[in-house]
Amino acid sequence: MDILGIETSCDETAAAVVSDSGNRLRPWIVRSNVVASQTDIHREWGGVVPEIASRQHVRDICGVVERAMSDSGKSWSDLKAVAVTQGPGLIGSLLVGVSFAKSLAWSLGIPLVSVNHLAGHIESLIIEGGLMRLPAVVLVVSGGHTNLYLVTSGENDQSNYQLIGRTRDDAAGEAFDKVATLLGLEYPGGPVIDRLAKQGNDQAVPFPFARMTHDDRNAGPTVDRPVGLAATRSYRLLEFSFSGLKTAVKRHVQKRNREIDPGGGLSASEVADICASFQRVVVSSLLDRTFRAARQYGARSLGVAGGVSANSRLRADATMRANQEGLPLFLPSLSLATDNAAMIGAVGLRQYHAGLTASLGLNAQASLAI
């Protein structure tokens, strides 16, 4: 069967047609995957402006969906359901996709399926990599999220997701963007820092690692803690923090600017060194906790998903460490790492087969847990 997936959680308008493959190990075939990015629009503002994003979704969504249908070679009558991201994300952006999907499902007389954006990122690992061996530990890391999930098997071919760690402050992708701004680099910061870091010395600046083990840091965001780990040092070691690192970069840049002749500014080589040193700490922090969680929960496979999973240092270091640990590692292709609708369609198919459809009263939810 064929399903249309729609994704508008942030600043990409995306649509895709996904089909059953008949292969249990690689269950999905992506017939089309169209993404209209708003990066160029938001670059002049240094970040995503929610009102601008939602208005651009309105302009783009009809053309994107039509292109996805055309590229797929399927007709409207082939569709058995419409899947759409319900949340989490920017509420104005989500409303555009949800409203469009409800109207389309009603007009075609087919079911509507609501999908969690974060579940979509986890599913992106399966689209090309095949089924993961469970239990698995998956790091979802992007501009808005830095979460660790324990993935186990559930009923009706569904997966259970348990949140076992998350950031206490900035998401990793957000930290990349903010550090890029401090260095006078363009938005989005992740790809720029990744590129410049390859030219720098990652040991040049001794930026600090966040240590989440002190008793005075016991208070923080409430997450679904595993039984028996409610207030333990072991649990806190799976939390992330990037605000201190961001502040350390800011202070280093300010100090260097005071030391440099007025009007001189940081040299290109020094900017590259800062990028490399910052990126090393972020990647090490992410992977230290991910592999610690894998050992703690007896994971049989690992996954890294979300926009930051496109980072070349993260992919290389994750691959090296997984090989050392003897664990299968799942990474999305670059086209599936960032927001897309293929992952939404894939989750939608899985939920449709389990009978999990939504009513036309569905509403967007900016904060939506898996």
Coordinates of C-alpha atoms in Angstrom, one line a residue:
M1 CA 0.0 0.0 0.0
D2 CA 1.0 3.6 -0.5
I3 CA 0.9 6.5 2.0
L4 CA 1.5 10.2 1.7
G5 CA 3.7 11.7 4.4
I6 CA 3.7 15.4 5.3
E7 CA 6.2 17.2 7.5
T8 CA 6.1 20.9 8.5
S9 CA 7.4 20.9 12.1
C10 CA 10.0 23.7 11.7
D11 CA 11.3 25.4 8.5
E12 CA 11.2 22.6 5.9
T13 CA 8.1 21.9 3.9
A14 CA 8.3 18.2 3.0
A15 CA 6.1 15.5 1.4
A16 CA 6.9 11.9 0.4
V17 CA 5.1 8.8 -0.9
V18 CA 6.2 5.7 1.0
S19 CA 5.1 2.1 0.2
D20 CA 5.3 -1.3 1.8
S21 CA 8.2 -3.4 0.4
G22 CA 7.0 -6.8 1.5
N23 CA 10.4 -7.3 3.1
R24 CA 10.2 -7.5 6.9
L25 CA 13.8 -6.6 7.4
R26 CA 13.6 -3.5 5.1
P27 CA 9.9 -2.8 5.2
W28 CA 9.6 0.6 3.4
I29 CA 10.2 1.8 -0.2
V30 CA 10.5 5.6 -0.6
R31 CA 8.8 6.5 -3.9
S32 CA 9.4 10.2 -3.6
N33 CA 10.9 12.6 -1.0
V34 CA 10.5 16.3 -1.7
V35 CA 11.8 19.0 0.7
A36 CA 11.5 22.8 0.3
S37 CA 14.0 24.4 2.6
Q38 CA 13.7 27.9 4.1
T39 CA 17.3 28.2 5.1
D40 CA 18.1 31.0 2.7
I41 CA 15.0 32.9 4.0
H42 CA 16.0 32.7 7.6
R43 CA 19.7 33.2 7.2
E44 CA 19.4 37.0 7.2
W45 CA 17.8 36.7 10.7
G46 CA 20.4 34.4 12.1
G47 CA 17.8 31.7 12.9
V48 CA 14.3 30.5 12.3
V49 CA 11.6 33.1 12.7
P50 CA 8.4 31.2 13.5
E51 CA 5.9 33.6 11.8
I52 CA 8.0 33.7 8.6
A53 CA 8.3 29.9 8.7
S54 CA 4.6 29.3 8.9
R55 CA 3.7 31.7 6.2
Q56 CA 6.3 30.1 3.9
H57 CA 4.8 26.7 4.6
V58 CA 1.5 28.0 3.3
R59 CA 3.1 29.2 0.1
D60 CA 5.0 26.0 -0.5
I61 CA 2.9 23.1 0.7
C62 CA 0.6 22.6 -2.4
G63 CA 3.5 22.6 -4.8
V64 CA 5.6 20.3 -2.6
V65 CA 2.8 17.7 -2.3
E66 CA 2.1 17.9 -6.0
R67 CA 5.7 17.3 -6.8
A68 CA 5.9 14.4 -4.4
M69 CA 2.9 12.7 -6.1
S70 CA 4.4 13.4 -9.5
D71 CA 7.8 12.0 -8.6
S72 CA 6.3 8.9 -7.1
G73 CA 4.5 7.8 -10.2
K74 CA 1.4 7.2 -8.1
S75 CA -2.1 8.6 -8.5
W76 CA -4.3 10.1 -5.7
S77 CA -6.4 7.0 -5.9
D78 CA -3.4 4.8 -5.0
L79 CA -3.1 6.5 -1.6
K80 CA -4.6 4.5 1.4
A81 CA -3.8 7.2 4.1
V82 CA -2.2 10.5 4.8
A83 CA 0.4 10.8 7.6
V84 CA 1.3 14.1 9.1
T85 CA 3.6 15.4 11.8
Q86 CA 1.5 16.4 14.8
G87 CA 4.4 17.5 16.9
P88 CA 6.7 18.5 18.5
G89 CA 7.7 21.6 16.7
L90 CA 6.8 25.2 16.0
I91 CA 3.0 25.5 16.5
G92 CA 2.4 27.7 13.5
S93 CA 4.4 25.5 11.2
L94 CA 2.7 22.3 12.5
L95 CA -0.7 23.8 12.0
V96 CA -0.1 24.3 8.3
G97 CA 0.8 20.6 7.8
V98 CA -1.9 19.3 10.0
S99 CA -4.6 21.4 8.4
F100 CA -3.5 20.5 4.9
A101 CA -3.4 16.8 5.8
K102 CA -6.8 16.8 7.4
S103 CA -8.3 18.5 4.3
L104 CA -6.6 16.1 1.9
A105 CA -7.7 13.0 3.9
W106 CA -11.3 14.2 4.0
S107 CA -11.4 15.1 0.3
L108 CA -9.9 11.7 -0.7
G109 CA -12.0 9.8 1.8
I110 CA -9.0 8.0 3.4
P111 CA -7.7 7.8 7.0
L112 CA -5.5 10.3 8.7
V113 CA -2.5 9.2 10.7
S114 CA -0.7 11.4 13.3
V115 CA 3.0 11.0 13.7
N116 CA 5.5 12.1 16.3
H117 CA 8.4 14.0 14.7
L118 CA 11.0 12.3 17.0
A119 CA 9.6 8.8 16.2
G120 CA 10.1 9.8 12.6
H121 CA 13.8 10.5 13.2
I122 CA 14.2 7.1 14.8
E123 CA 12.4 5.4 11.9
S124 CA 14.8 7.1 9.5
L125 CA 17.4 4.7 10.7
I126 CA 15.3 1.8 9.5
I127 CA 14.3 3.0 6.0
E128 CA 17.8 2.3 4.6
G129 CA 19.5 0.4 7.3
G130 CA 16.9 -2.2 8.0
L131 CA 15.5 -3.3 11.3
M132 CA 17.5 -2.6 14.4
R133 CA 18.4 -5.4 16.9
L134 CA 16.4 -4.6 20.1
P135 CA 16.9 -3.3 22.7
A136 CA 18.6 -0.4 21.0
V137 CA 19.8 3.0 22.3
V138 CA 19.1 5.9 19.9
L139 CA 20.4 9.4 20.2
V140 CA 18.2 12.0 18.5
V141 CA 20.2 15.1 18.2
S142 CA 19.1 18.3 16.3
G143 CA 18.6 22.0 16.7
G144 CA 15.6 21.5 19.0
H145 CA 16.3 18.1 20.7
T146 CA 19.1 16.2 22.3
N147 CA 17.5 13.0 23.7
L148 CA 18.5 9.5 24.4
Y149 CA 15.9 6.7 23.9
L150 CA 15.8 3.1 24.9
V151 CA 13.9 1.4 22.1
T152 CA 12.2 -2.0 22.8
S153 CA 9.7 -4.1 20.9
G154 CA 6.0 -3.5 21.5
E155 CA 2.7 -4.9 20.4
N156 CA 1.4 -4.9 16.8
D157 CA 4.9 -4.3 15.3
Q158 CA 5.2 -1.0 17.2
S159 CA 8.2 0.1 19.1
N160 CA 8.3 1.4 22.7
Y161 CA 10.4 4.5 23.4
Q162 CA 11.7 5.3 26.8
L163 CA 13.4 8.6 27.4
I164 CA 16.6 7.9 29.4
G165 CA 18.5 11.1 29.0
R166 CA 18.2 14.6 27.6
T167 CA 19.8 18.0 27.6
R168 CA 19.2 20.2 30.6
D169 CA 19.5 23.4 28.6
D170 CA 20.6 23.9 25.0
A171 CA 20.2 21.3 22.3
A172 CA 23.4 20.4 20.6
G173 CA 22.3 21.8 17.3
E174 CA 21.3 25.0 19.0
A175 CA 24.7 25.3 20.5
F176 CA 26.3 25.0 17.1
D177 CA 24.1 27.8 15.8
K178 CA 24.9 30.1 18.8
V179 CA 28.7 29.5 18.6
A180 CA 28.6 30.2 14.9
T181 CA 26.9 33.5 15.7
L182 CA 29.6 34.3 18.3
L183 CA 32.3 33.7 15.6
G184 CA 30.5 35.8 13.0
L185 CA 29.6 32.8 10.9
E186 CA 26.5 32.4 8.8
Y187 CA 23.3 30.4 9.7
P188 CA 22.9 27.5 10.0
G189 CA 26.0 27.1 12.1
G190 CA 26.3 23.3 12.1
P191 CA 27.5 22.8 8.5
V192 CA 29.8 25.8 8.7
I193 CA 31.5 24.7 11.9
D194 CA 31.8 21.2 10.5
R195 CA 33.6 22.5 7.4
L196 CA 35.9 24.9 9.2
A197 CA 36.7 22.3 12.0
K198 CA 38.4 20.1 9.3
Q199 CA 41.0 22.9 8.9
G200 CA 41.6 23.4 12.6
N201 CA 43.4 21.9 15.6
D202 CA 40.8 20.3 17.9
Q203 CA 43.2 20.4 20.8
A204 CA 44.0 24.1 20.4
V205 CA 41.4 25.3 23.0
P206 CA 40.7 23.3 26.2
F207 CA 37.0 23.9 26.3
P208 CA 35.3 22.2 29.3
F209 CA 33.1 19.1 29.4
A210 CA 29.8 19.3 31.3
R211 CA 29.9 16.9 34.3
M212 CA 26.4 16.0 35.6
T213 CA 27.4 14.3 38.8
H214 CA 27.3 16.9 41.6
D215 CA 24.5 16.8 44.2
D216 CA 23.8 20.4 43.7
R217 CA 22.8 19.6 40.1
N218 CA 20.2 17.1 41.1
A219 CA 17.3 19.4 40.3
G220 CA 16.5 19.6 36.6
P221 CA 13.9 18.8 34.0
T222 CA 11.7 15.8 34.8
V223 CA 12.1 12.9 32.4
D224 CA 10.9 9.3 32.4
R225 CA 13.6 7.8 34.6
P226 CA 14.1 4.1 34.6
V227 CA 12.9 2.2 37.6
G228 CA 15.6 2.3 40.3
L229 CA 17.4 5.3 38.9
A230 CA 15.2 8.1 40.1
A231 CA 17.9 10.2 41.7
T232 CA 21.1 8.3 41.1
R233 CA 24.5 9.4 39.8
S234 CA 24.1 6.8 37.1
Y235 CA 21.0 8.5 35.8
R236 CA 22.6 11.9 35.8
L237 CA 25.5 10.7 33.7
L238 CA 23.0 10.3 30.8
E239 CA 22.0 13.9 30.8
F240 CA 23.6 16.6 28.6
S241 CA 24.4 20.2 29.0
F242 CA 25.8 22.6 26.5
S243 CA 25.2 26.1 28.0
G244 CA 28.5 26.1 29.9
L245 CA 30.4 25.1 26.8
K246 CA 28.7 27.9 24.8
T247 CA 29.6 30.4 27.6
A248 CA 33.2 29.1 27.6
V249 CA 33.5 29.8 23.8
K250 CA 32.0 33.3 24.3
R251 CA 34.5 34.1 27.0
H252 CA 37.4 32.8 25.0
V253 CA 36.4 34.9 22.0
Q254 CA 36.0 38.0 24.1
K255 CA 39.4 37.5 25.7
R256 CA 41.1 37.0 22.4
N257 CA 39.4 40.0 20.9
R258 CA 40.7 42.1 23.8
E259 CA 44.2 40.8 23.2
I260 CA 44.2 41.5 19.5
D261 CA 45.0 44.9 18.1
P262 CA 41.8 46.9 17.6
G263 CA 40.1 46.1 14.3
G264 CA 42.2 43.0 13.8
G265 CA 39.7 40.3 14.9
L266 CA 40.3 36.6 15.0
S267 CA 42.3 35.1 12.2
A268 CA 40.8 32.4 10.0
S269 CA 43.1 29.8 11.5
E270 CA 42.1 30.7 15.0
V271 CA 38.4 30.5 14.1
A272 CA 39.1 27.1 12.6
D273 CA 40.8 26.0 15.8
I274 CA 37.9 27.2 17.9
C275 CA 35.4 25.4 15.7
A276 CA 37.4 22.2 15.9
S277 CA 37.9 22.4 19.7
F278 CA 34.2 23.1 20.2
Q279 CA 33.1 20.4 17.9
R280 CA 35.4 17.8 19.6
V281 CA 33.8 18.5 23.0
V282 CA 30.2 18.4 21.7
V283 CA 30.8 15.1 19.8
S284 CA 32.6 13.5 22.8
S285 CA 29.8 14.5 25.2
L286 CA 27.2 13.1 22.9
L287 CA 28.9 9.8 22.3
D288 CA 30.2 9.3 25.9
R289 CA 26.6 9.2 27.2
T290 CA 25.3 7.2 24.2
F291 CA 27.8 4.4 24.7
R292 CA 27.4 4.6 28.5
A293 CA 23.7 4.1 28.0
A294 CA 24.3 1.2 25.6
R295 CA 26.4 -0.6 28.3
Q296 CA 23.9 0.3 31.0
Y297 CA 20.9 -1.1 29.2
G298 CA 22.5 -4.0 27.4
A299 CA 21.8 -2.5 23.9
R300 CA 22.2 -4.8 21.0
S301 CA 22.4 -1.9 18.5
L302 CA 22.9 1.8 18.4
G303 CA 21.4 4.7 16.4
V304 CA 22.2 8.4 15.9
A305 CA 19.5 10.4 14.2
G306 CA 18.4 14.0 13.6
G307 CA 19.9 16.9 11.8
V308 CA 23.2 16.9 13.8
S309 CA 23.8 13.3 12.8
A310 CA 24.9 14.8 9.5
N311 CA 28.0 16.1 11.2
S312 CA 31.1 14.4 9.8
R313 CA 33.0 14.2 13.1
L314 CA 30.0 12.7 14.9
R315 CA 29.5 10.1 12.1
A316 CA 33.2 9.1 12.0
D317 CA 33.7 8.9 15.8
A318 CA 30.4 7.0 16.3
T319 CA 31.4 4.5 13.7
M320 CA 34.9 4.0 15.2
R321 CA 33.6 3.6 18.7
A322 CA 30.8 1.2 17.6
N323 CA 33.3 -0.9 15.9
Q324 CA 35.4 -1.0 19.0
E325 CA 32.4 -2.0 21.1
G326 CA 31.2 -4.6 18.5
L327 CA 27.8 -2.9 18.2
P328 CA 25.9 -2.4 15.0
L329 CA 25.5 1.3 14.3
F330 CA 22.6 2.8 12.4
L331 CA 23.0 6.3 10.8
P332 CA 20.6 7.9 8.3
S333 CA 21.8 9.0 4.9
L334 CA 22.4 12.7 4.7
S335 CA 19.0 13.2 2.9
L336 CA 17.2 11.5 5.8
A337 CA 19.2 13.1 8.6
T338 CA 17.5 16.5 8.4
D339 CA 13.7 17.0 8.5
N340 CA 11.9 15.0 5.7
A341 CA 8.6 13.4 5.1
A342 CA 9.8 9.9 4.1
M343 CA 10.4 9.2 7.8
I344 CA 6.9 10.5 8.6
G345 CA 5.4 8.3 5.9
A346 CA 7.3 5.2 7.2
V347 CA 6.0 5.7 10.8
G348 CA 2.5 6.4 9.3
L349 CA 2.5 3.1 7.5
R350 CA 3.6 1.2 10.6
Q351 CA 0.8 2.9 12.6
Y352 CA -1.8 2.4 9.9
H353 CA -1.1 -1.4 9.9
A354 CA -1.6 -1.4 13.7
G355 CA -5.0 0.4 13.3
L356 CA -3.7 3.6 14.8
T357 CA -5.5 6.3 12.8
A358 CA -6.5 9.8 13.9
S359 CA -9.8 11.7 13.7
L360 CA -10.3 14.8 11.7
G361 CA -10.4 16.7 15.0
L362 CA -6.6 16.2 15.2
N363 CA -4.7 19.3 16.4
A364 CA -1.0 20.2 16.3
Q365 CA 0.9 20.0 19.6
A366 CA 4.1 22.0 20.0
S367 CA 5.3 19.8 22.9
L368 CA 4.6 16.1 22.2
A369 CA 6.3 13.2 23.9
I370 CA 6.8 9.9 22.1

